[in-house]
Structures are given as structure tokens and as C-alpha cells.
Amino acid sequence: MLEMTARLFPSPLDQRRGIVRLHPDALTALGLSVWDLVTLTGTRTTGGMVALAPPGRGAHELLCDELVLGNAGVPDGGVVRVERAADREAASVTVSASHEVVSAVAPEILRTALLGKVMTDGDQVSLLTNDLRPLPEVDVVATRRSLANLLGPAWSSLLLQVAAVSPAGPAVVTMGTVVGFQGGLSTTGSATPLVLPTPGPAHAPTELPGLENQVKALTEWLDLGLHRQDLLTKLGTTPQLGVLVTGPAGSGKSALVEAVTTALGVRLVRAWGPTVAGLEASAAAQQLKGLLADAARGAVLLLEDVDALVPRDGSTPLSSYFLGAVREFVAAGKGALVCTTSRPESIDPALRTPGTLDHELAIPLPDRGQRLKVLAALSKTVPLDKDVALDDLAGRTPGFVAADLLALLREAGLRAASRQQQVSEPTVSAADFAAALEVVRPTAMGSATLDIAKITLDDVGDMAEVKQAVTETVLWPLQYPDTFQKLGVEAPHGLLLYGPPGCGKTYLVKAIAGSGQANVLSVKGAELLSKWVGESEKAVRELFRRAREAAPTLVFLDEVDALAPTRGQSTDGGTTDRVVAALLTELDGVESLHDVVVVGATNRPDLIDPALLRPGRLEKLVYVPPPDADARTAILQTAVQKVPLAPGVDLADLGRRTEGFSAADCAALVREAALCAMRESMTASTVTSAHLETALKTVTPSLDPAQVASLAAFAAHRAQA
């Protein structure tokens, strides 16, 4: 047994998986191997699965997440006793959860989510799958997708309570473990007595900020159709109670219907489209018939994700039956049908014709002001620290829908619970929200979320004119859309950065993304191209669809000359021509592009189709020239910010002597100098002028004078034009 210091280790793959990381010396002392089980004892006893700590951590440090700290009952920096546990498989595990989780998640999916996790009575566990050690027979991606569909975007922040483990834990869940629910308990809180107030979904129309117009319209339709049919009859009309509610996943479509039916005192019947579509044709038809018959008794049938039942291509045998049944139900006027979807372009157009779903409500992505209202409503019962500025938080959550903001509050609450287990009046601080933002991402971004470097335009050496042009074209439309509207002009849709390789085009985009004002989608070169007919254009449409859903969004097209060359000159059967046409349509077509800015980067602007560079598309062309002596000095000063330089190092002189160096070459020069210091002595603490001189003999400039001259001529021609 060892006494160790428990430290919070914010690795995304470790979060809430029950993993603890130990130094190799600690593993040896305890006789452990990677993935062995350990018992952890603080103010209570829990278990964990061992992984190797990263280099540089102390031999007496135990690295874990906030959930393990809570289960062990110790704060960050507290002492925990660690000893080897028997390698015991759990025969059965019972967990407590909310009614919503119990009714939505099948035991098979629950077991798959808990596989490989160590269970102890009284622990709290999450539904996040153990991605570090997945079992070969388990599809963890499909499990995550199922949980997201069943529980919504906030599924990853839900916590369950372990009610019983047999034999007594610590024991690991395997495919042979019988897993079940003991319903009823809350999914929020901590394993210690500390419980933070946790935000919940709204249950009244007044608690749906930003959806006032949608609440009013749906309330009017349902009230007239269900309660005032006599008035409609006198006016010579009939109620048409078929409604389609569209909007991004997690935007509050179901909450809207629940709130309105509750306010009107109308019974609500719920069903999930993919579950019905997954049944055999006869069973699915029978279930739909029963649901519609139940709703015909004066109730509202809420059918979520209807696109699974009536896809646009009509690929399910239920499509025709469902459309006919809906028409009969709506014509009868005895109940209401409300369907929801986050993919309106994927449903059969016949569902939106008169006589089926006559009414349609769209829930837009919340802007900054609406996000502020949602945060204010959700955090009413959350004790916030004085340093928490909800307005600033609303600005740092572009593309977040209501469910994402709820998940953010839950995550911040867990962080706060981890560090305040012995505090009588805990609060959630700005640091908790900052840590939560590193984990919770917009649902609309999905797997396209990028890890953005924490740099801003201030970290870009020199290039004052280029940075000003980029700020005006990219950041201003995202930060000040109201100003553009007041002045009666449309914000630019994009710009093209061009210049020699290594001069900072991609680094500029990283700095823009680091501002945190927009989500970022990146496409590299010919990544969208496919040999299959229609797939390339589909990929372009999908890219911009995701960008619209996650707006405000920055779409970065790197090496755009490979993606959009001049049309009529390709030998690929017209694939690139069709991609260019799709790009032109998305950038400046019939469908407007709101809060989406496109940035292209290339070192061959002469190869890009001219139509892509006209006003309304990539209308601003910004030349990123090779750095001059002053610019190289500024770049070197930026590159050495974290490098300890010895006294006497003259960066200005070095900048003058590096003629022909690009920004990348200057950064490589600093790296090579640091390596020279390491070759000289692994205990070196500074980089000296001698090291830089040695590096200068090794690093050669990469700029091609002919290409630089060609690009300068292109820039001069554009300036004259």
C-alpha cells in the first residue's frame, strides 16, 4: 500500500472513465501492470483502473479526474491510500438514474457504456465509454451515437449512482455482467455529501428564452384546434393539427412542445422515430396505429426525429403507410401531431404538403443575446462566483444550443464540486467554466471539432496591414453583425490569403480561430474530392450545412487551388468543375450565408477559378509577403517568447542577417538553436548567440525567388486592377 497525492489530470480521454495514472516506480512498488485494478481510499473507498502517467510527473502523484476524486472523497492535492485490488469481474451491477434515463436507455446499451469500468457501491459513474481500452467486440462509436440520440446532447455529462455491485467491488464490468436500473434517484451531484444545484429543463413557456414567437404560434394552433373547434366551424374552416418543428439538435424542439402542452393542460404522447423505424414493418405499422389512436382522444402526439420514418429517398417501407395514416389523423381533427427533426432537408417533401403537416415552426440557432438569456435562465439556481460574467460566457459559446449550454453548466458544476468538497457554501467560478469549455463542444460541430491553439493575432509577429485586413474581413462580421445591419451593408463572406509557402498564412488562421469568437471547420486541399459521381458536391453541401448549424463559423480551405482550379481544364471527368460550381453556389447562391466566413489559403492564386474571387465570394485578396528585416525581427521575438535566451543575444542583428528567410524558417532557426544547446549539454538552461550562429549555418532559406517574384507581380496587378 502507498500513500499518494491525488492530482487532477484533465486528459479528455480519461474524463469520467475511472482511470488513474501512476508513475512507473509506483507501479513497480505495488506490483501492478497497466489496466490492473486498484483500491483507492480517502474519506471513502472506491476503485480505478491503472494507466501510465506521462513523463515528468512525480513518483508519489496519482493522476485522475474529478469524478475519481469525488468517489474517493478527497480534494485535488489530498492524500489517498492506493493498493492493488483483486482482478474481479462484476456478476451484476445495479445503478440508480433519473426516470428519463431509465425509460430511454436499454440495459444492453447501459452495459456497453459501462464496459471496462471499475464499480464500487456508492460510486458515481458516467456513460462515457472507455475509449482508451475498448473491447474488440464492442462498437463504442455506435454506443455513443445511440446515447446521444436517446438522451440528447447532454448525455456525456450525466452521472449515475452505483446502487449495488455483486460481488462487492471494486469489480470491473464485462460482457458477462448483468446490468440493470434501480430508477428514481437524481443524476446530478457528487459522491460526497456536497451537492450543487443543477439546472434543469424548462417546463413553462416563460422559461424558454429566445423562443417566445414559437411558443405563441404553437400555443395558438393547439388551443384553437383542440379547444375552439366550434369557432373554427362557424368560420367555415377545420382544424389542421399537423405541425413540423425544425431546428438544430438540442435547440429545444421537444421542450417547446412539452412547455406548450403543459400550459394548455393537454395530454402529451411521445415516441422516437428511429425506435419505431427499427421495428419490423408490421410491428412498426401497428405501433404507429396505436400511437395515433391514443392521440386521437384529444392528446398531442410528439414524434421526434421523424426523418427516420419518412426519409427523402423513401427507403423505408413505412413511408407510404405513415403518410396515409397522418393524412387520416389530421383530417379527423380529434388530436394533434407534432413532428420534430434536425434535418429537414432529409425528410420526404410529401410530409410538408397541405393535409399532412400544414404548419411549420423553425427554431434558429441562438445568437449571443439569446444565449445570454438561456444562460441566465438555466443558472438561476446555480451559485455563481462574482468573477463569472454570463455575457462574456455567451460570447465564448458560438454555435451552442440550449442543450449544449445545459451540458456546460453541468460540467462546470462538476469541476466546482471536485475542488470544494469541504466547503459549506460552494460556488461555480469562471475557472470552472473555462475548464468546462475545453470539454463541452457545440453539438452541431460533432466530430469536426478541432483543437485550436491558444494564440491570437497579437502573437503574430509584424504583418500589421495583413492583420488589419483579416480583422476587418473575418472578425468584424462575426463580432459586430448589428453594425453591418445598421449601415445597410452585407458583411463580407470571405477572403483569400496568398503568398509564398511558410510566410504565415495558416498561422494567421490559427490566430483568428484562437480568438474564440467562432467555431472552426477546416478542409485541406482536395479533401472534398471523390471519384464517385455526386459525392464531392455532397461533401461541399454537408460542409456548409454544418457551418450554418454551428454559426458563427469560420470555414478554412487550405490549399484552395487544389479544390477549386479554373474550370474546363481538368482531366478528372469534371469532378473539380462540379466542386467549383457547388462552392460558388454555397458562397453566393439563392440561400444566404449568415454568420459564416470562408478563408482560403494558397501559394498559387493564378490557378484558382476567377469566379471564386469575385465580390460576394472570396472577395478580399490579402497578400502575405515574405518578411523584411523588421518583420523577421518581430517574428524571432515572437518565436523566442518561451525560449530562455542568454544575455547579449541581438535579435535585431539576426533579423537583418536572415535575408530570404520565411516566417517558418525563422521559427526553425530558433528550434535548431535550442537543439544545439541540448547537444552541447542536456542540462543547458539558456540559448546563446553561439547556438544561434551554429543554427544559422544549418538552416537554409526555403523561399523560391522566382515564386516570390511571381506572387509579388500578381499582387501588384490586383492592386492596379
XYZ file of C-alpha atoms in Angstrom:
721
model
C 0.000 0.000 0.000
C 1.203 3.524 -0.822
C 0.020 6.927 0.314
C -0.055 9.232 -2.696
C -1.082 12.777 -3.554
C -4.166 12.853 -5.774
C -3.849 15.354 -8.616
C -6.467 16.439 -11.134
C -5.405 15.313 -14.615
C -7.558 16.958 -17.334
C -6.983 14.480 -20.158
C -10.092 14.303 -22.423
C -9.723 10.528 -22.873
C -9.526 9.979 -19.099
C -12.502 12.124 -18.165
C -15.069 10.150 -16.112
C -13.760 6.757 -17.220
C -12.451 5.704 -13.788
C -8.806 5.760 -14.932
C -5.918 6.594 -12.611
C -2.374 7.195 -13.805
C 0.711 6.207 -11.816
C 4.463 6.665 -12.200
C 6.356 3.510 -13.326
C 8.098 3.377 -9.924
C 4.728 3.331 -8.160
C 3.528 0.543 -10.467
C 6.600 -1.500 -9.583
C 6.227 -0.855 -5.853
C 2.602 -2.020 -5.930
C 3.266 -4.930 -8.301
C 0.905 -3.524 -10.900
C 0.682 -3.628 -14.669
C -1.256 -1.305 -16.947
C -5.046 -1.904 -16.756
C -4.832 -3.648 -13.360
C -7.402 -2.728 -10.702
C -6.577 -0.661 -7.616
C -8.428 0.288 -4.454
C -8.366 3.981 -3.544
C -9.184 5.093 -0.010
C -9.752 8.669 1.089
C -12.780 9.550 3.211
C -14.460 6.680 1.327
C -13.251 3.712 -0.702
C -13.532 3.401 -4.460
C -11.717 1.671 -7.301
C -9.922 2.543 -10.505
C -8.084 1.110 -13.482
C -4.367 1.842 -13.782
C -2.686 3.566 -16.725
C 0.811 5.005 -17.089
C 1.459 8.608 -16.048
C 3.049 10.931 -18.620
C 6.766 11.734 -18.264
C 7.724 14.415 -15.800
C 5.161 13.580 -13.108
C 6.217 12.699 -9.583
C 6.508 9.130 -8.334
C 4.109 9.884 -5.461
C 1.428 11.524 -7.614
C -1.822 9.799 -8.555
C -3.397 11.459 -11.586
C -7.162 11.191 -12.013
C -10.282 13.126 -12.987
C -12.748 14.978 -10.768
C -15.126 12.001 -10.651
C -12.499 9.687 -9.119
C -11.599 12.425 -6.634
C -15.251 12.718 -5.658
C -15.707 8.947 -5.347
C -12.626 8.746 -3.109
C -13.779 11.759 -1.103
C -10.544 13.728 -1.436
C -9.873 17.188 -2.893
C -7.289 17.973 -5.535
C -3.961 17.649 -3.721
C -5.392 15.409 -0.995
C -3.837 12.165 0.253
C -5.239 8.836 -0.931
C -4.147 5.299 0.005
C -3.542 3.093 -3.035
C -3.303 -0.699 -3.008
C -3.676 -3.469 -5.510
C -7.192 -4.885 -5.881
C -8.188 -8.385 -6.862
C -8.902 -8.723 -10.591
C -12.609 -9.314 -10.015
C -15.350 -9.323 -12.652
C -18.736 -7.979 -11.609
C -21.503 -10.566 -11.853
C -24.209 -7.901 -11.553
C -24.369 -4.132 -11.245
C -27.413 -2.031 -10.343
C -27.383 1.721 -10.908
C -29.798 4.473 -9.967
C -30.783 7.093 -12.513
C -33.475 9.623 -13.295
C -36.782 8.493 -14.749
C -35.813 9.936 -18.146
C -32.643 7.845 -18.314
C -34.329 4.667 -17.079
C -37.115 4.954 -19.644
C -34.814 5.826 -22.555
C -31.739 3.597 -22.166
C -31.982 -0.157 -22.621
C -29.900 -2.348 -20.247
C -27.841 -3.595 -23.218
C -26.764 -0.066 -24.142
C -26.129 0.721 -20.465
C -23.840 -2.304 -20.130
C -21.922 -1.328 -23.276
C -21.377 2.189 -21.905
C -20.086 0.821 -18.570
C -17.819 -1.897 -20.037
C -14.294 -1.850 -18.639
C -15.181 0.472 -15.755
C -14.493 -0.325 -12.103
C -17.567 -0.316 -9.848
C -17.887 0.119 -6.095
C -21.083 0.531 -4.076
C -21.967 4.232 -3.733
C -19.788 5.415 -6.614
C -20.964 7.773 -9.291
C -20.247 6.766 -12.884
C -20.758 8.383 -16.252
C -21.979 6.951 -19.539
C -18.768 7.891 -21.358
C -17.252 4.765 -22.910
C -13.733 3.642 -22.012
C -12.054 4.738 -25.247
C -8.518 4.014 -24.006
C -9.182 0.285 -23.672
C -12.213 -0.564 -25.843
C -13.174 -4.215 -26.214
C -12.837 -5.531 -29.789
C -16.416 -6.868 -29.892
C -17.935 -3.520 -28.863
C -18.636 -0.620 -31.235
C -18.070 2.361 -28.934
C -18.886 4.842 -31.705
C -22.321 3.270 -32.214
C -22.869 3.288 -28.449
C -22.091 6.999 -28.189
C -24.382 7.720 -31.126
C -27.211 5.735 -29.541
C -26.826 7.548 -26.213
C -26.813 10.928 -27.952
C -29.997 10.021 -29.828
C -31.725 8.703 -26.722
C -30.682 11.334 -24.184
C -29.760 14.358 -26.271
C -26.502 16.316 -26.428
C -26.111 16.480 -22.637
C -25.761 12.691 -22.270
C -21.991 12.896 -21.724
C -22.400 14.984 -18.565
C -24.995 12.729 -16.882
C -23.962 10.807 -13.775
C -25.466 7.585 -12.418
C -25.253 6.230 -8.863
C -23.970 2.691 -8.298
C -26.592 1.127 -6.023
C -25.167 -2.408 -5.749
C -22.255 -4.476 -7.051
C -22.018 -8.244 -6.755
C -19.503 -9.442 -5.667
C -18.589 -6.388 -3.620
C -16.310 -4.013 -5.500
C -14.018 -2.870 -6.758
C -15.123 -5.038 -9.692
C -14.948 -4.456 -13.433
C -17.937 -4.603 -15.803
C -17.587 -7.208 -18.583
C -19.832 -8.639 -21.302
C -20.912 -11.252 -18.760
C -22.116 -8.687 -16.211
C -25.853 -8.311 -15.690
C -26.549 -4.572 -15.615
C -29.860 -3.013 -14.626
C -31.541 0.101 -13.276
C -32.943 0.909 -9.881
C -34.802 4.041 -11.019
C -35.673 7.187 -9.234
C -32.563 8.961 -7.999
C -31.134 12.159 -9.433
C -28.284 12.000 -11.899
C -26.632 15.112 -10.544
C -24.374 15.912 -7.616
C -21.206 14.310 -6.264
C -20.305 11.102 -4.469
C -19.569 13.181 -1.366
C -22.257 14.988 0.657
C -21.639 18.105 -1.464
C -24.496 18.711 -3.933
C -24.565 21.767 -6.178
C -27.917 22.980 -7.515
C -28.146 21.678 -11.053
C -30.035 23.388 -13.854
C -32.939 21.531 -15.365
C -35.091 21.843 -18.455
C -37.766 24.477 -18.665
C -41.359 23.424 -18.049
C -43.289 26.589 -18.801
C -43.391 28.864 -21.832
C -41.948 31.758 -19.859
C -38.828 29.647 -19.223
C -37.934 29.224 -22.904
C -35.870 32.356 -23.609
C -35.486 33.148 -27.273
C -38.476 31.009 -28.290
C -41.263 33.424 -27.427
C -42.565 33.651 -31.012
C -42.540 29.876 -31.460
C -44.332 29.395 -28.124
C -47.001 31.902 -29.121
C -47.596 30.310 -32.546
C -47.748 26.706 -31.287
C -49.985 27.690 -28.362
C -52.388 29.406 -30.755
C -52.544 26.454 -33.163
C -53.090 23.816 -30.474
C -55.526 25.904 -28.438
C -57.734 26.709 -31.430
C -57.570 23.190 -32.838
C -58.221 21.315 -29.601
C -60.320 23.752 -27.532
C -62.064 26.107 -30.005
C -63.254 23.867 -32.812
C -66.744 25.408 -32.580
C -65.313 28.801 -33.502
C -63.479 27.318 -36.476
C -66.670 25.611 -37.623
C -68.592 28.903 -37.537
C -65.879 30.432 -39.692
C -66.222 27.643 -42.247
C -62.844 26.032 -41.621
C -61.462 22.963 -39.902
C -58.513 22.486 -37.559
C -55.320 21.332 -39.244
C -53.272 19.971 -36.365
C -50.179 18.720 -38.129
C -47.022 20.646 -37.134
C -43.378 20.189 -38.147
C -40.812 21.715 -35.775
C -37.300 22.038 -37.202
C -34.075 23.201 -35.635
C -30.573 22.064 -34.667
C -30.222 19.110 -32.314
C -30.605 20.265 -28.721
C -32.215 23.602 -29.638
C -35.355 22.914 -27.583
C -37.851 21.436 -30.053
C -39.200 18.832 -27.626
C -39.015 21.254 -24.689
C -41.131 23.691 -26.685
C -43.874 21.097 -27.225
C -43.737 19.947 -23.593
C -43.995 23.504 -22.301
C -46.961 24.416 -24.520
C -48.933 21.225 -23.793
C -48.318 21.667 -20.066
C -49.528 25.258 -20.194
C -52.661 24.223 -22.127
C -53.335 21.217 -19.891
C -53.208 18.807 -22.849
C -52.009 15.214 -22.540
C -48.732 14.533 -24.382
C -47.857 11.205 -26.035
C -44.203 10.794 -27.052
C -42.410 8.488 -29.481
C -38.956 8.432 -31.048
C -38.826 7.930 -34.816
C -35.659 5.770 -35.025
C -37.082 3.322 -32.456
C -40.260 2.843 -34.497
C -38.304 2.648 -37.764
C -36.083 -0.062 -36.284
C -39.006 -2.445 -35.793
C -40.231 -4.907 -38.381
C -42.631 -3.331 -40.887
C -45.761 -4.924 -39.442
C -44.810 -4.180 -35.835
C -43.880 -0.586 -36.712
C -47.169 -0.038 -38.522
C -49.074 -1.459 -35.564
C -47.221 0.794 -33.124
C -47.876 3.885 -35.251
C -51.535 2.951 -35.456
C -51.725 2.653 -31.677
C -49.922 5.978 -31.106
C -52.222 7.868 -33.480
C -55.303 6.213 -31.953
C -54.168 7.269 -28.481
C -53.560 10.845 -29.637
C -56.979 10.948 -31.327
C -58.526 11.092 -27.841
C -57.736 14.801 -27.553
C -53.988 14.467 -26.985
C -50.829 15.671 -28.741
C -48.530 13.053 -30.281
C -44.909 14.222 -30.276
C -42.923 12.205 -32.815
C -39.228 13.065 -32.523
C -36.685 12.685 -35.369
C -39.368 11.955 -37.946
C -36.734 11.876 -40.722
C -36.004 8.259 -39.708
C -39.582 7.289 -40.615
C -40.020 9.219 -43.878
C -36.581 9.772 -45.440
C -36.334 11.784 -48.615
C -35.385 8.762 -50.734
C -38.379 6.765 -49.461
C -36.095 3.910 -48.475
C -38.292 2.627 -45.628
C -41.446 0.563 -46.216
C -43.178 2.678 -43.568
C -43.106 5.894 -45.611
C -46.304 5.331 -47.606
C -48.208 3.894 -44.635
C -47.123 6.721 -42.353
C -48.061 9.458 -44.822
C -51.509 7.939 -45.328
C -52.056 7.499 -41.593
C -51.028 11.104 -40.905
C -53.437 12.474 -43.517
C -56.320 10.497 -41.999
C -55.380 11.597 -38.477
C -55.096 15.288 -39.390
C -58.341 15.222 -41.395
C -60.213 13.754 -38.410
C -59.221 16.761 -36.260
C -59.531 14.867 -32.953
C -55.930 15.242 -31.863
C -52.656 16.924 -32.823
C -49.444 15.559 -34.332
C -46.183 17.423 -33.801
C -43.101 16.049 -35.570
C -39.565 17.259 -34.955
C -36.387 16.958 -36.991
C -32.928 18.480 -37.055
C -32.524 17.501 -40.720
C -35.468 18.982 -42.632
C -33.652 18.518 -45.922
C -33.656 14.740 -45.339
C -37.421 14.183 -44.966
C -39.854 13.286 -47.725
C -41.325 16.527 -49.193
C -44.754 14.845 -49.168
C -44.797 15.193 -45.382
C -44.835 19.002 -45.735
C -47.762 19.232 -48.157
C -51.231 20.593 -47.227
C -53.295 17.980 -45.445
C -50.347 16.410 -43.652
C -48.117 18.747 -41.632
C -49.696 22.074 -42.608
C -47.810 24.194 -40.103
C -44.060 24.535 -39.721
C -42.018 26.137 -36.955
C -38.282 26.760 -37.246
C -36.074 27.174 -34.181
C -32.976 29.119 -35.207
C -29.537 28.799 -33.703
C -29.408 31.221 -30.732
C -27.305 34.326 -31.187
C -25.206 35.857 -28.442
C -28.115 37.727 -26.871
C -30.322 34.633 -26.825
C -27.504 32.528 -25.381
C -27.191 35.085 -22.592
C -30.916 34.727 -21.838
C -30.649 30.932 -21.812
C -27.621 31.013 -19.509
C -29.400 33.408 -17.170
C -32.474 31.147 -17.030
C -30.515 27.914 -16.549
C -28.225 29.356 -13.866
C -30.964 30.766 -11.628
C -30.398 28.035 -9.037
C -26.627 27.803 -9.521
C -24.466 29.729 -7.005
C -22.137 31.640 -9.328
C -18.931 33.259 -8.148
C -18.538 37.021 -8.573
C -15.971 36.538 -11.326
C -18.488 34.782 -13.610
C -19.655 37.113 -16.395
C -22.520 35.461 -18.266
C -22.243 37.978 -21.098
C -18.621 37.004 -21.667
C -19.580 33.333 -21.444
C -22.283 33.865 -24.069
C -19.662 35.362 -26.369
C -17.362 32.368 -25.908
C -20.019 29.810 -26.823
C -20.678 30.332 -30.550
C -22.877 27.628 -32.040
C -24.099 26.402 -28.626
C -27.763 25.449 -28.383
C -29.752 25.228 -25.149
C -28.742 21.605 -24.512
C -25.067 22.477 -25.008
C -25.337 25.335 -22.522
C -27.027 22.989 -20.050
C -24.179 20.499 -20.503
C -21.695 23.341 -19.964
C -23.323 24.292 -16.653
C -23.319 20.665 -15.513
C -19.655 20.263 -16.430
C -18.710 23.472 -14.620
C -20.684 22.272 -11.579
C -18.719 19.019 -11.537
C -15.439 20.931 -11.689
C -16.583 23.113 -8.816
C -17.678 20.070 -6.793
C -14.284 18.449 -7.282
C -12.366 21.318 -5.677
C -14.855 22.340 -2.955
C -15.796 19.106 -1.246
C -15.280 20.501 2.235
C -16.813 23.942 1.575
C -20.170 24.647 3.196
C -21.303 27.135 0.538
C -19.690 26.123 -2.750
C -19.811 28.303 -5.858
C -19.053 27.872 -9.531
C -16.219 30.123 -10.695
C -15.063 31.458 -14.058
C -12.175 28.969 -13.938
C -14.694 26.121 -13.718
C -16.424 27.395 -16.856
C -13.083 27.800 -18.635
C -12.229 24.169 -17.852
C -15.698 23.044 -18.925
C -15.338 24.826 -22.279
C -12.364 22.595 -23.062
C -14.617 19.533 -22.804
C -18.080 20.644 -23.950
C -18.306 21.490 -27.636
C -21.266 22.517 -29.808
C -23.421 19.569 -30.832
C -23.604 20.861 -34.396
C -19.840 20.522 -34.766
C -19.905 16.809 -33.913
C -16.630 15.046 -34.783
C -15.494 18.062 -36.818
C -14.371 19.927 -33.712
C -10.733 20.988 -33.920
C -8.184 21.504 -31.176
C -7.397 25.192 -31.656
C -4.097 26.614 -30.419
C -4.445 29.275 -27.738
C -2.959 32.081 -29.830
C -4.371 35.390 -31.044
C -3.413 37.953 -33.656
C -1.238 39.628 -31.020
C 1.025 36.560 -31.172
C 1.624 37.066 -34.906
C 4.892 38.899 -35.471
C 4.632 42.070 -37.605
C 2.214 41.898 -40.631
C 0.221 44.889 -39.320
C -1.554 45.581 -42.621
C -2.377 41.919 -43.173
C -3.750 41.561 -39.637
C -5.897 44.675 -40.099
C -7.358 43.322 -43.348
C -8.055 39.946 -41.746
C -9.683 41.577 -38.708
C -11.998 43.701 -40.857
C -12.993 40.888 -43.203
C -13.256 37.949 -40.800
C -13.658 39.085 -37.203
C -15.803 42.194 -37.637
C -18.688 40.364 -39.381
C -18.695 37.790 -36.569
C -18.290 40.250 -33.706
C -20.383 43.206 -34.937
C -23.189 41.909 -37.189
C -25.551 44.588 -35.821
C -23.255 47.364 -37.042
C -23.282 45.996 -40.585
C -27.074 45.809 -40.396
C -27.373 49.408 -39.156
C -25.212 50.641 -42.018
C -27.289 48.688 -44.523
C -24.422 46.629 -45.976
C -23.886 42.912 -46.170
C -20.873 41.538 -44.347
C -18.101 40.001 -46.493
C -18.372 36.256 -46.989
C -14.690 35.501 -47.200
C -11.139 36.291 -48.187
C -8.158 34.632 -49.801
C -4.725 34.652 -48.184
C -1.984 34.116 -50.748
C 1.763 34.287 -50.571
C 4.931 32.159 -50.601
C 4.993 28.959 -48.528
C 5.945 29.386 -44.884
C 5.060 33.072 -44.598
C 2.291 32.632 -42.021
C -0.991 32.146 -43.909
C -2.111 29.127 -41.877
C -0.720 30.653 -38.682
C -2.905 33.716 -39.285
C -5.987 31.496 -39.493
C -4.958 29.744 -36.253
C -4.733 33.160 -34.605
C -8.205 34.108 -35.877
C -9.602 30.814 -34.581
C -7.871 31.368 -31.244
C -9.984 34.460 -30.654
C -12.803 32.086 -29.612
C -15.444 34.129 -31.435
C -16.366 31.386 -33.924
C -16.339 27.646 -34.471
C -13.786 26.437 -36.997
C -14.169 23.901 -39.800
C -11.029 23.081 -41.745
C -10.725 21.448 -45.163
C -7.292 20.612 -46.507
C -6.704 20.766 -50.249
C -8.568 18.146 -52.242
C -10.077 16.505 -49.146
C -13.601 17.000 -50.513
C -12.866 15.361 -53.866
C -14.182 11.855 -54.535
C -14.100 9.631 -57.603
C -17.788 8.781 -57.138
C -20.218 10.932 -59.088
C -22.097 13.335 -56.844
C -20.114 12.591 -53.671
C -17.824 15.630 -53.980
C -20.723 18.061 -54.375
C -22.498 16.331 -51.486
C -19.394 16.808 -49.310
C -19.388 20.542 -50.122
C -23.072 20.860 -49.232
C -22.515 18.926 -45.994
C -19.580 21.178 -45.078
C -21.639 24.336 -45.428
C -24.664 22.745 -43.763
C -22.543 22.052 -40.676
C -21.151 25.580 -40.887
C -24.660 27.100 -40.899
C -25.786 24.923 -37.988
C -22.740 25.856 -35.894
C -22.731 29.562 -36.850
C -20.890 31.791 -36.272
C -18.390 29.634 -38.129
C -15.051 30.087 -39.847
C -14.536 27.691 -42.773
C -10.843 27.361 -43.665
C -9.999 25.997 -47.126
C -6.275 25.252 -47.103
C -4.529 24.847 -50.479
C -7.739 26.033 -52.133
C -6.122 25.905 -55.598
C -6.363 22.084 -55.457
C -10.034 22.297 -54.543
C -11.196 24.996 -56.950
C -8.980 25.168 -60.064
C -10.053 27.033 -63.205
C -12.946 25.167 -64.801
C -12.643 23.490 -68.179
C -9.008 22.494 -67.755
C -9.284 19.362 -65.619
C -8.886 15.783 -66.823
C -10.796 14.122 -63.980
C -14.143 13.746 -65.722
C -15.472 17.060 -64.473
C -15.273 16.338 -60.724
C -13.400 19.543 -59.843
C -15.661 21.581 -62.140
C -18.703 20.360 -60.223
C -16.982 21.073 -56.898
C -16.228 24.634 -58.020
C -19.863 25.065 -59.063
C -21.028 23.772 -55.660
C -18.643 26.155 -53.860
C -19.853 29.125 -55.893
C -23.480 28.261 -55.151
C -22.874 27.862 -51.416
C -20.881 31.090 -51.139
C -23.228 33.328 -53.082
C -26.313 31.421 -54.199
C -30.039 31.712 -53.576
C -29.639 30.508 -49.972
C -27.946 33.234 -47.951
C -24.852 32.523 -45.915
C -25.319 34.119 -42.488
C -22.584 34.304 -39.824
C -20.278 32.076 -41.880
C -16.953 33.405 -43.156
C -14.781 31.432 -45.585
C -10.988 31.850 -45.610
C -8.892 30.299 -48.357
C -5.111 29.945 -48.404
C -2.863 29.237 -51.374
C 0.535 29.932 -52.885
C -0.868 29.625 -56.427
C -3.678 32.188 -56.741
C -3.338 32.142 -60.531
C -4.724 28.586 -60.607
C -7.984 29.396 -58.785
C -11.178 29.783 -60.796
C -11.740 33.567 -61.233
C -15.441 33.260 -60.391
C -14.471 32.270 -56.841
C -12.618 35.554 -56.375
C -15.347 37.990 -57.373
C -17.195 40.202 -54.819
C -19.662 38.251 -52.711
C -17.402 35.209 -52.516
C -13.688 35.275 -51.636
C -13.847 38.968 -52.447
C -10.883 40.159 -50.394
C -7.456 39.036 -51.586
C -4.742 39.580 -48.977
C -1.096 39.204 -49.966
C 1.082 37.737 -47.211
C 4.566 38.794 -48.355
C 7.925 37.387 -47.288
C 9.051 39.153 -44.125
C 11.557 42.001 -44.383
C 14.287 42.623 -41.794
C 11.973 44.349 -39.290
C 9.304 41.667 -39.764
C 11.856 38.878 -39.279
C 12.975 40.532 -36.060
C 9.368 40.652 -34.827
C 8.849 37.007 -35.824
C 12.018 35.979 -33.985
C 10.879 37.895 -30.894
C 7.562 36.023 -31.002
C 9.296 32.675 -31.544
C 11.589 33.102 -28.503
C 8.861 34.122 -26.052
C 9.172 30.801 -24.234
C 12.882 30.272 -25.009
C 15.339 31.388 -22.302
C 17.933 33.493 -24.151
C 21.344 34.287 -22.719
C 22.245 37.975 -22.217
C 23.720 39.596 -25.283
C 21.581 37.892 -27.935
C 20.846 40.525 -30.612
C 17.656 39.505 -32.423
C 17.601 42.705 -34.493
C 21.014 41.875 -35.950
C 19.879 38.289 -36.552
C 16.782 39.593 -38.352
C 18.963 41.625 -40.720
C 21.213 38.647 -41.467
C 18.406 36.228 -42.354
C 17.621 37.599 -45.804
C 15.364 35.224 -47.740
C 14.021 33.513 -44.595
C 10.288 32.911 -44.308
C 8.396 33.022 -41.019
C 8.641 29.233 -40.840
C 12.390 29.430 -41.438
C 12.763 31.898 -38.553
C 10.859 29.557 -36.238
C 13.001 26.633 -37.444
C 16.124 28.686 -36.695
C 15.081 29.135 -33.064
C 14.267 25.405 -32.730
C 17.636 24.428 -34.205
C 19.431 26.770 -31.802
C 17.663 25.116 -28.858
C 18.695 21.697 -30.189
C 22.299 22.932 -30.458
C 22.141 23.878 -26.783
C 20.816 20.394 -25.933
C 23.548 18.702 -27.979
C 26.104 20.688 -26.057
C 24.606 19.808 -22.680
C 21.320 18.242 -21.625
C 21.433 20.495 -18.557
C 21.598 23.684 -20.656
C 19.322 26.425 -19.309
C 19.756 29.136 -21.968
C 20.234 29.549 -25.706
C 23.266 31.695 -26.517
C 24.418 33.710 -29.516
C 26.844 30.887 -30.346
C 23.966 28.431 -30.575
C 22.100 30.777 -32.921
C 25.214 31.188 -35.072
C 25.563 27.428 -35.365
C 21.898 27.100 -36.261
C 22.255 29.836 -38.886
C 24.803 27.675 -40.697
C 22.399 24.723 -40.679
C 19.027 26.266 -41.556
C 18.814 27.444 -45.141
C 16.105 29.760 -46.520
C 13.244 27.918 -48.205
C 11.805 30.770 -50.280
C 11.984 30.402 -54.045
C 12.944 33.810 -55.516
C 11.127 33.079 -58.775
C 7.898 32.198 -56.947
C 8.214 35.245 -54.695
C 8.629 37.489 -57.755
C 5.640 35.870 -59.472
C 3.387 36.345 -56.422
C 4.555 39.943 -55.984
C 3.688 40.625 -59.627
C 0.242 39.053 -59.128
C -0.331 41.256 -56.068
C 0.761 44.361 -57.978
C -1.585 43.506 -60.858
C -4.514 43.056 -58.428
C -3.687 46.376 -56.761
C -3.729 48.199 -60.111
C -6.962 46.497 -61.165
